[in-house]
Short mmCIF file of C-alpha atoms and ligand atoms in Angstrom, two decimals:
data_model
loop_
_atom_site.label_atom_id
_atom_site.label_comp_id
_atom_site.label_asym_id
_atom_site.label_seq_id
_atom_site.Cartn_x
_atom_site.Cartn_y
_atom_site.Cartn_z
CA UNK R 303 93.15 15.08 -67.71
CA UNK R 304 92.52 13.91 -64.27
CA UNK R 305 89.63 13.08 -61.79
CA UNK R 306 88.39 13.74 -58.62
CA UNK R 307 85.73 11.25 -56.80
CA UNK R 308 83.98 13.47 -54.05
CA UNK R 309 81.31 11.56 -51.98
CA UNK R 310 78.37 13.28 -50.96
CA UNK R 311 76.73 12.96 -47.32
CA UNK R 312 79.64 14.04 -44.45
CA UNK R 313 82.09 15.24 -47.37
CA UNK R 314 80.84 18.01 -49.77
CA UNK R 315 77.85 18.67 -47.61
CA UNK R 316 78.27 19.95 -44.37
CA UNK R 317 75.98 19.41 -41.28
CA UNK R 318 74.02 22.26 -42.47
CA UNK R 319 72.98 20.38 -45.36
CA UNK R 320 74.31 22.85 -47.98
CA UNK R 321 77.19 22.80 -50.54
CA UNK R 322 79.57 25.28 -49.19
CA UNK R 323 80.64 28.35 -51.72
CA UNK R 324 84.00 27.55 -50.97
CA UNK R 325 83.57 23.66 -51.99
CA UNK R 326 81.77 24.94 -55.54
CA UNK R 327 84.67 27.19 -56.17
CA UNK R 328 87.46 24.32 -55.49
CA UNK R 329 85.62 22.13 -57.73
CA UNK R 330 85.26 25.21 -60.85
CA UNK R 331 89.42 25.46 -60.14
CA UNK R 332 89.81 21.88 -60.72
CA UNK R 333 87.92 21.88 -63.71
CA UNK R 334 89.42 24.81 -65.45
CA UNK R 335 92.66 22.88 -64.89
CA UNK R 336 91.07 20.07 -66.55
CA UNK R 337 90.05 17.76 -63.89
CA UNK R 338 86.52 15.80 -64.17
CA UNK R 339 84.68 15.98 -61.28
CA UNK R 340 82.23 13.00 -60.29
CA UNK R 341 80.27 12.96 -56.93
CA UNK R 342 80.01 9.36 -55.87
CA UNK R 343 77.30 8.25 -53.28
CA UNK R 344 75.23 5.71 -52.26
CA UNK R 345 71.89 8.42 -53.15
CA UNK R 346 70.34 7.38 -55.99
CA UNK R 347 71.17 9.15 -59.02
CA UNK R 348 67.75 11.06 -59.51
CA UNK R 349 68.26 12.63 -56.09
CA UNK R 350 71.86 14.06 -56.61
CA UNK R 351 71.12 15.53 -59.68
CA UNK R 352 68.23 17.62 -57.96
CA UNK R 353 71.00 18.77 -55.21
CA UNK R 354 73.34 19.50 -57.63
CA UNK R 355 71.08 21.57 -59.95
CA UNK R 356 70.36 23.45 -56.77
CA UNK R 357 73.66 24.86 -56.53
CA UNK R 358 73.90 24.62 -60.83
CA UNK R 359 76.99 22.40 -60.45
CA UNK R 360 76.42 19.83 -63.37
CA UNK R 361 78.77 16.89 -62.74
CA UNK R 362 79.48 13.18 -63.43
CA UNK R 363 77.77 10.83 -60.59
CA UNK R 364 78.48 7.68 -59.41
CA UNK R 365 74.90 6.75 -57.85
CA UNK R 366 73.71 3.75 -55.45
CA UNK R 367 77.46 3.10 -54.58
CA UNK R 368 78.69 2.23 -57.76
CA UNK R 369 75.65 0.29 -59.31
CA UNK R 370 74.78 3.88 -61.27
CA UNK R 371 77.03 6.31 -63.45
CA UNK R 372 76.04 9.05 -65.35
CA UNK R 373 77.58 11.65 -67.39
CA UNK R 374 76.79 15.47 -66.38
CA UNK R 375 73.62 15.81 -69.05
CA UNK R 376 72.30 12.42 -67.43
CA UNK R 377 73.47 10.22 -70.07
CA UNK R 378 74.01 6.48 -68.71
CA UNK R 379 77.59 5.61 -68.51
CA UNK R 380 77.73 1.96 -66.18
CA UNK R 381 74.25 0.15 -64.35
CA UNK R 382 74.67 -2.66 -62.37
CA UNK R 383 71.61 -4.17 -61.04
CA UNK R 384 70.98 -6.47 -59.09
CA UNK R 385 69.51 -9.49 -59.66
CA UNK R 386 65.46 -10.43 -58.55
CA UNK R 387 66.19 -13.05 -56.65
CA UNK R 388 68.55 -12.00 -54.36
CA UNK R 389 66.36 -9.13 -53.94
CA UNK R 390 63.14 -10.96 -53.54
CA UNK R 391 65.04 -12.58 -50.92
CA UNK R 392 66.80 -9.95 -48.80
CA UNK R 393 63.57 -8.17 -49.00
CA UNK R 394 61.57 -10.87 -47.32
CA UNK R 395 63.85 -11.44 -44.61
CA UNK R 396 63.65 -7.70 -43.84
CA UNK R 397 60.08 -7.63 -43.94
CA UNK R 398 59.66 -10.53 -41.57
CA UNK R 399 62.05 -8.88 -39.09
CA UNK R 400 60.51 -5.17 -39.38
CA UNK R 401 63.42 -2.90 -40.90
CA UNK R 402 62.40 -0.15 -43.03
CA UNK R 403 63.60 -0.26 -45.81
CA UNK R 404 64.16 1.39 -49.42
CA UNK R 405 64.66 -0.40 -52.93
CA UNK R 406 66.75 1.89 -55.09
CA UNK R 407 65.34 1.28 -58.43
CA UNK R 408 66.18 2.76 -62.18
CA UNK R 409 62.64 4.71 -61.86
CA UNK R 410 62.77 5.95 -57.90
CA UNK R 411 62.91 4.69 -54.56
CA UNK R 412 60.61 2.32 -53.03
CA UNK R 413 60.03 1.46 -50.12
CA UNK R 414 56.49 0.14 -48.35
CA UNK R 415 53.75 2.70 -47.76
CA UNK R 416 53.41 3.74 -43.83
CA UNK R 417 57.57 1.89 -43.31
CA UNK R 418 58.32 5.36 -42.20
CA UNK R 419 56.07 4.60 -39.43
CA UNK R 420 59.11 1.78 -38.01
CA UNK R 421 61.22 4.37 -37.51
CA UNK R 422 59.67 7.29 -35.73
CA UNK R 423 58.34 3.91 -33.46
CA UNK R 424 61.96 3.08 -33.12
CA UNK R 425 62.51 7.00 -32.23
CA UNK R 426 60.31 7.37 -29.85
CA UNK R 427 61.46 3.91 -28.08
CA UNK R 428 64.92 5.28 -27.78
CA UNK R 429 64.35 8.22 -26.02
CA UNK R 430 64.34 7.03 -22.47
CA UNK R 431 67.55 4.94 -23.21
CA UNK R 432 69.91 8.32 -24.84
CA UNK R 433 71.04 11.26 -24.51
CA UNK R 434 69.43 14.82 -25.31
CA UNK R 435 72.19 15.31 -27.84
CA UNK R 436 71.92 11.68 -29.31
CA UNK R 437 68.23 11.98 -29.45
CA UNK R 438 68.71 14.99 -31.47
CA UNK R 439 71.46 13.35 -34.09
CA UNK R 440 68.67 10.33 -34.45
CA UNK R 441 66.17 13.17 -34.95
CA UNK R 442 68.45 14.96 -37.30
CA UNK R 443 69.45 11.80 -39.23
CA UNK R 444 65.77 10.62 -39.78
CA UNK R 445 64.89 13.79 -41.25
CA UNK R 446 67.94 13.34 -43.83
CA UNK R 447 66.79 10.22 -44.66
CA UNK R 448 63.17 10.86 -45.26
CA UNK R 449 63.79 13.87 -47.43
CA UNK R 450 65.46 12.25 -50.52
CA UNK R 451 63.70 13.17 -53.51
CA UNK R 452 62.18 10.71 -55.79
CA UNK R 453 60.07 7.71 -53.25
CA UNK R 454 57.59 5.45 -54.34
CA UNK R 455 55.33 4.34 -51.84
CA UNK R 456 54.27 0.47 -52.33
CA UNK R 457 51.27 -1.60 -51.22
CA UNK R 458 53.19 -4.55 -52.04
CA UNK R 459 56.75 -5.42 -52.38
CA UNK R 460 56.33 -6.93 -55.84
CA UNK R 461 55.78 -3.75 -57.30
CA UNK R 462 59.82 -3.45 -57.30
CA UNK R 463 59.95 -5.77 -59.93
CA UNK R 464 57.46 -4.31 -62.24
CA UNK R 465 57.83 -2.62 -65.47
CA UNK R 466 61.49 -4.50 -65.82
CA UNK R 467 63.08 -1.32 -63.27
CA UNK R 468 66.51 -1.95 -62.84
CA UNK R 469 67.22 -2.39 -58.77
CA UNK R 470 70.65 -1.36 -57.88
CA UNK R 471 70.76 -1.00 -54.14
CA UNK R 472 68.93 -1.97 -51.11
CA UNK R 473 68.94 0.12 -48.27
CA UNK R 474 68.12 -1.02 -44.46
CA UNK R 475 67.64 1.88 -41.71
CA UNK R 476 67.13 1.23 -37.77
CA UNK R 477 67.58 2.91 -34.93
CA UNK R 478 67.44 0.11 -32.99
CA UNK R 479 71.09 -0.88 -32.30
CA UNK R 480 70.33 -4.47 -31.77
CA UNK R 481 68.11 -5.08 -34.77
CA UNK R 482 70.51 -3.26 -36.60
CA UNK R 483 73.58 -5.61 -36.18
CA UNK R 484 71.38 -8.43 -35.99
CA UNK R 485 70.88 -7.42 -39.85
CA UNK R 486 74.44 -6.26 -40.71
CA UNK R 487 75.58 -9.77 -39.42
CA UNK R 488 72.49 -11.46 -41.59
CA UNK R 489 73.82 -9.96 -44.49
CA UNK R 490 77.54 -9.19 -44.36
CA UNK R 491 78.71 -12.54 -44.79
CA UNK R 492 76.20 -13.19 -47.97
CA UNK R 493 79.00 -13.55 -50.94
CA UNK R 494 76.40 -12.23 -53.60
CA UNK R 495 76.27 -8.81 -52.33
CA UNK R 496 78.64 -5.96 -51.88
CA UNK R 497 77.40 -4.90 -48.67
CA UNK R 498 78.43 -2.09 -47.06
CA UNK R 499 77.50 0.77 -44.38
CA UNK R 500 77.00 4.69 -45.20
CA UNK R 501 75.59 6.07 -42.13
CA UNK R 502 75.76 4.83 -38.20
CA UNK R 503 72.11 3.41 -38.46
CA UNK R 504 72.48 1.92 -41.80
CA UNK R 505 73.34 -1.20 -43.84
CA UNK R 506 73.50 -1.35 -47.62
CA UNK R 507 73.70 -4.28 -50.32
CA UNK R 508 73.73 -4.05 -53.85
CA UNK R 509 75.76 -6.73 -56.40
CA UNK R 510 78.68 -7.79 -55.99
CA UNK R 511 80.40 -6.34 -58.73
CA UNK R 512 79.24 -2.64 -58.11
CA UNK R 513 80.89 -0.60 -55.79
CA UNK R 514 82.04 3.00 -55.78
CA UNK R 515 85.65 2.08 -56.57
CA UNK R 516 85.16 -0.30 -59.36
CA UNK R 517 82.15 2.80 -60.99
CA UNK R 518 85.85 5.42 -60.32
CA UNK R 519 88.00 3.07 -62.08
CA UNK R 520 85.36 2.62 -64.90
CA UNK R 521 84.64 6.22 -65.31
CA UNK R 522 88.43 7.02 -65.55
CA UNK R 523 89.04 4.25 -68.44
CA UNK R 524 85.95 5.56 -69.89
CA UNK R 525 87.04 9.06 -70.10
CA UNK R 526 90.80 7.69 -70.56
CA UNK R 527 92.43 9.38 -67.49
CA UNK R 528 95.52 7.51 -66.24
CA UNK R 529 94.70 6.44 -62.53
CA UNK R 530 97.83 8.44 -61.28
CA UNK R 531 95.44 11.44 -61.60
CA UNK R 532 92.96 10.80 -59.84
CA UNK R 533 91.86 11.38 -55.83
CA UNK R 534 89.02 10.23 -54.13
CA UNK R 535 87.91 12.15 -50.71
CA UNK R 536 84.61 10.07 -48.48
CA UNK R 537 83.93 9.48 -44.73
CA UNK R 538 82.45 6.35 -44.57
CA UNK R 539 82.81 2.60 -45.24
CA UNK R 540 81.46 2.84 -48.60
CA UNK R 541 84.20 5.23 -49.55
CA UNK R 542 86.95 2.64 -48.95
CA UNK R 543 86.73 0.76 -52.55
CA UNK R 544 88.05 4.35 -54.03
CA UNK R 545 90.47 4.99 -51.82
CA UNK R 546 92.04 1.35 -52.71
CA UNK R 547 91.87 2.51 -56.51
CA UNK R 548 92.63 6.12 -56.54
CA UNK R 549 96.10 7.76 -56.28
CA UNK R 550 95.50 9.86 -54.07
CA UNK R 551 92.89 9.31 -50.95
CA UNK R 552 91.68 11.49 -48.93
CA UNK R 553 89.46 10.91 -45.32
CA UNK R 554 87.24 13.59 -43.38
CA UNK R 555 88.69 14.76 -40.16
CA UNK R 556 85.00 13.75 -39.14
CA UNK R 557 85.40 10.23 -40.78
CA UNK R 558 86.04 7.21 -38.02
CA UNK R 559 89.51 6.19 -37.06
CA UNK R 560 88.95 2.59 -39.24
CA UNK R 561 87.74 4.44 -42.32
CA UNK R 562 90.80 7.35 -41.73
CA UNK R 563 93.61 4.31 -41.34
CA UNK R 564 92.14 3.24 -45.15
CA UNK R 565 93.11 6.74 -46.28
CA UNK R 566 96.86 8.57 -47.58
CA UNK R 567 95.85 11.64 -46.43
CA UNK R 568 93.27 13.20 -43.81
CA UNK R 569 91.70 16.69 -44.61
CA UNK R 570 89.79 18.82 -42.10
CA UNK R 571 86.07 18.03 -41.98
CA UNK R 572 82.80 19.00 -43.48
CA UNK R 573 81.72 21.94 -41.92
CA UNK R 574 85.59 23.06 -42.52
CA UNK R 575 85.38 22.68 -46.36
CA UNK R 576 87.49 19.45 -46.37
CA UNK R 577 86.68 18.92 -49.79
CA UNK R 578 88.06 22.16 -51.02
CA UNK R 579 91.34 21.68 -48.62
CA UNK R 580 91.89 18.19 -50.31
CA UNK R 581 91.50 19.48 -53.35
CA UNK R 582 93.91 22.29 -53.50
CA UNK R 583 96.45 19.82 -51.80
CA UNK R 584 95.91 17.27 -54.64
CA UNK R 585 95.95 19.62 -57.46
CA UNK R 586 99.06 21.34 -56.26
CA UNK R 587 100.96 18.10 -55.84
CA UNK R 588 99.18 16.81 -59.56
CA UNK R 589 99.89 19.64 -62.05
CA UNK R 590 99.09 18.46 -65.51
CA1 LIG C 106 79.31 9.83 -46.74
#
């Protein structure tokens, strides 16, 4: 048996937002040749299983970037949450310098009523300052953002912390290039947190002990699968934990040059069926 670790966002979904025919079919190969497939993302776990019952593709995911994994039927495999406190105090210090902001939690994602409100603010600021076309990627990436499945909209922060919910992942958004490095330096350095970026306007924590690479190399001892056999393929900073524990690593022709030098092998990019290509490479070069 082998496995393949296929993130979501820029990989298997293309800038259409749809799982390409092509991509499905790769993955059904790979699994009739007995490979597990597990889609690993920083999405919260609720959210990929609605995309993937879209397309009826049951698989293994690795949710919240590591700090969630759960088996095809939605059994739970691995949580990692967070602890309150460090929550309790990220939060505050991203409430008192006006990022949106979502909490990924075992029962959905919160985030403050009327937050959304910060961000088309911080759209509308930057259109004098960018391009047409960058206005429209902002535009484009907002929209992808807003429509995950699953929010819970709060009248107070505390409400994260009732009912014992498991948080595994907090998730800062701005548009705002200055606020948003002012945060990523806040919280980078923080040694409780794995912190980590997914998109160009985002920043990420969760603890320090969950990350996609450490969920891969669980699920593979878990389903005993020697770590020879196994691939990862991602295009952002968050995929770099798998490529440092898979055999085989693949990078999107569309991922940056600092997440591609990470990689062993680059495959053409998301609106090319990368995934697919890397997968028919790896399984060619992997018989078993
Ligand atoms: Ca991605």
């Amino acid at each position: 048996m082998g496995l393949i670790a296929i993130d979501l966002d820029g990989t298997l979904i293309n800038n259409e937002h749809k799982i390409s025919q092509e991509n499905i079919k790769a993955i059904k190969k790979a699994q009739e040749l007995d490979y597990e497939v597990v889609i690993a993302t920083g999405r919260a776990h609720f959210d990929v299983q609605q995309i993937l019952e879209a397309v009826n593709l049951p698989l293994y995911t690795i949710g919240a970037n590591g700090a969630t994994v759960h088996s095809p039927s939605e059994t739970v495999i691995l949580t990692v949450p967070m602890k309150d406190e460090h929550v309790k105090k990220s939060i505050a210090w991203l409430e008192q310098e006006n990022f949106y902001y979502e909490v990924f939690c075992e029962k959905g994602i919160y985030t403050p009523k009327n937050s959304q409100d910060i961000l088309y603010q911080e759209l509308e600021d930057s259109e004098k300052r960018v391009t047409d076309s960058e206005y429209a990627y902002m535009q484009q990436q907002l929209e992808k953002q807003l429509g995950q499945s699953g929010f819970v909209y709060m009248e107070d922060s505390k409400e994260v912390f009732e009912d014992n919910n498991e948080i595994y992942n907090i998730l800062a958004y701005s548009l705002n290039t200055k606020k948003l490095q002012k945060g990523r330096d806040q919280f980078k350095r923080e040694t409780e947190f794995t912190f980590v970026t997914s998109s160009t306007y985002n920043f990420e924590l969760e603890h320090r002990n969950a990350s996609k690479g450490n969920a891969v190399a669980h699920l593979a001892k878990v389903l005993d699968v020697n770590m020879e056999k196994t691939m990862a393929i991602g295009d952002s900073g968050n995929d770099v934990s798998m490529f440092k524990v898979v055999s085989d690593s693949f990078a999107m022709a569309n991922a940056s040059d600092d997440v591609k030098a990470e990689a062993k092998y680059i495959t053409v990019s998301n609106d090319e069926n990368g995934v697919a290509q890397a997968i028919y490479q790896f399984i060619e070069t992997h018989k078993i």
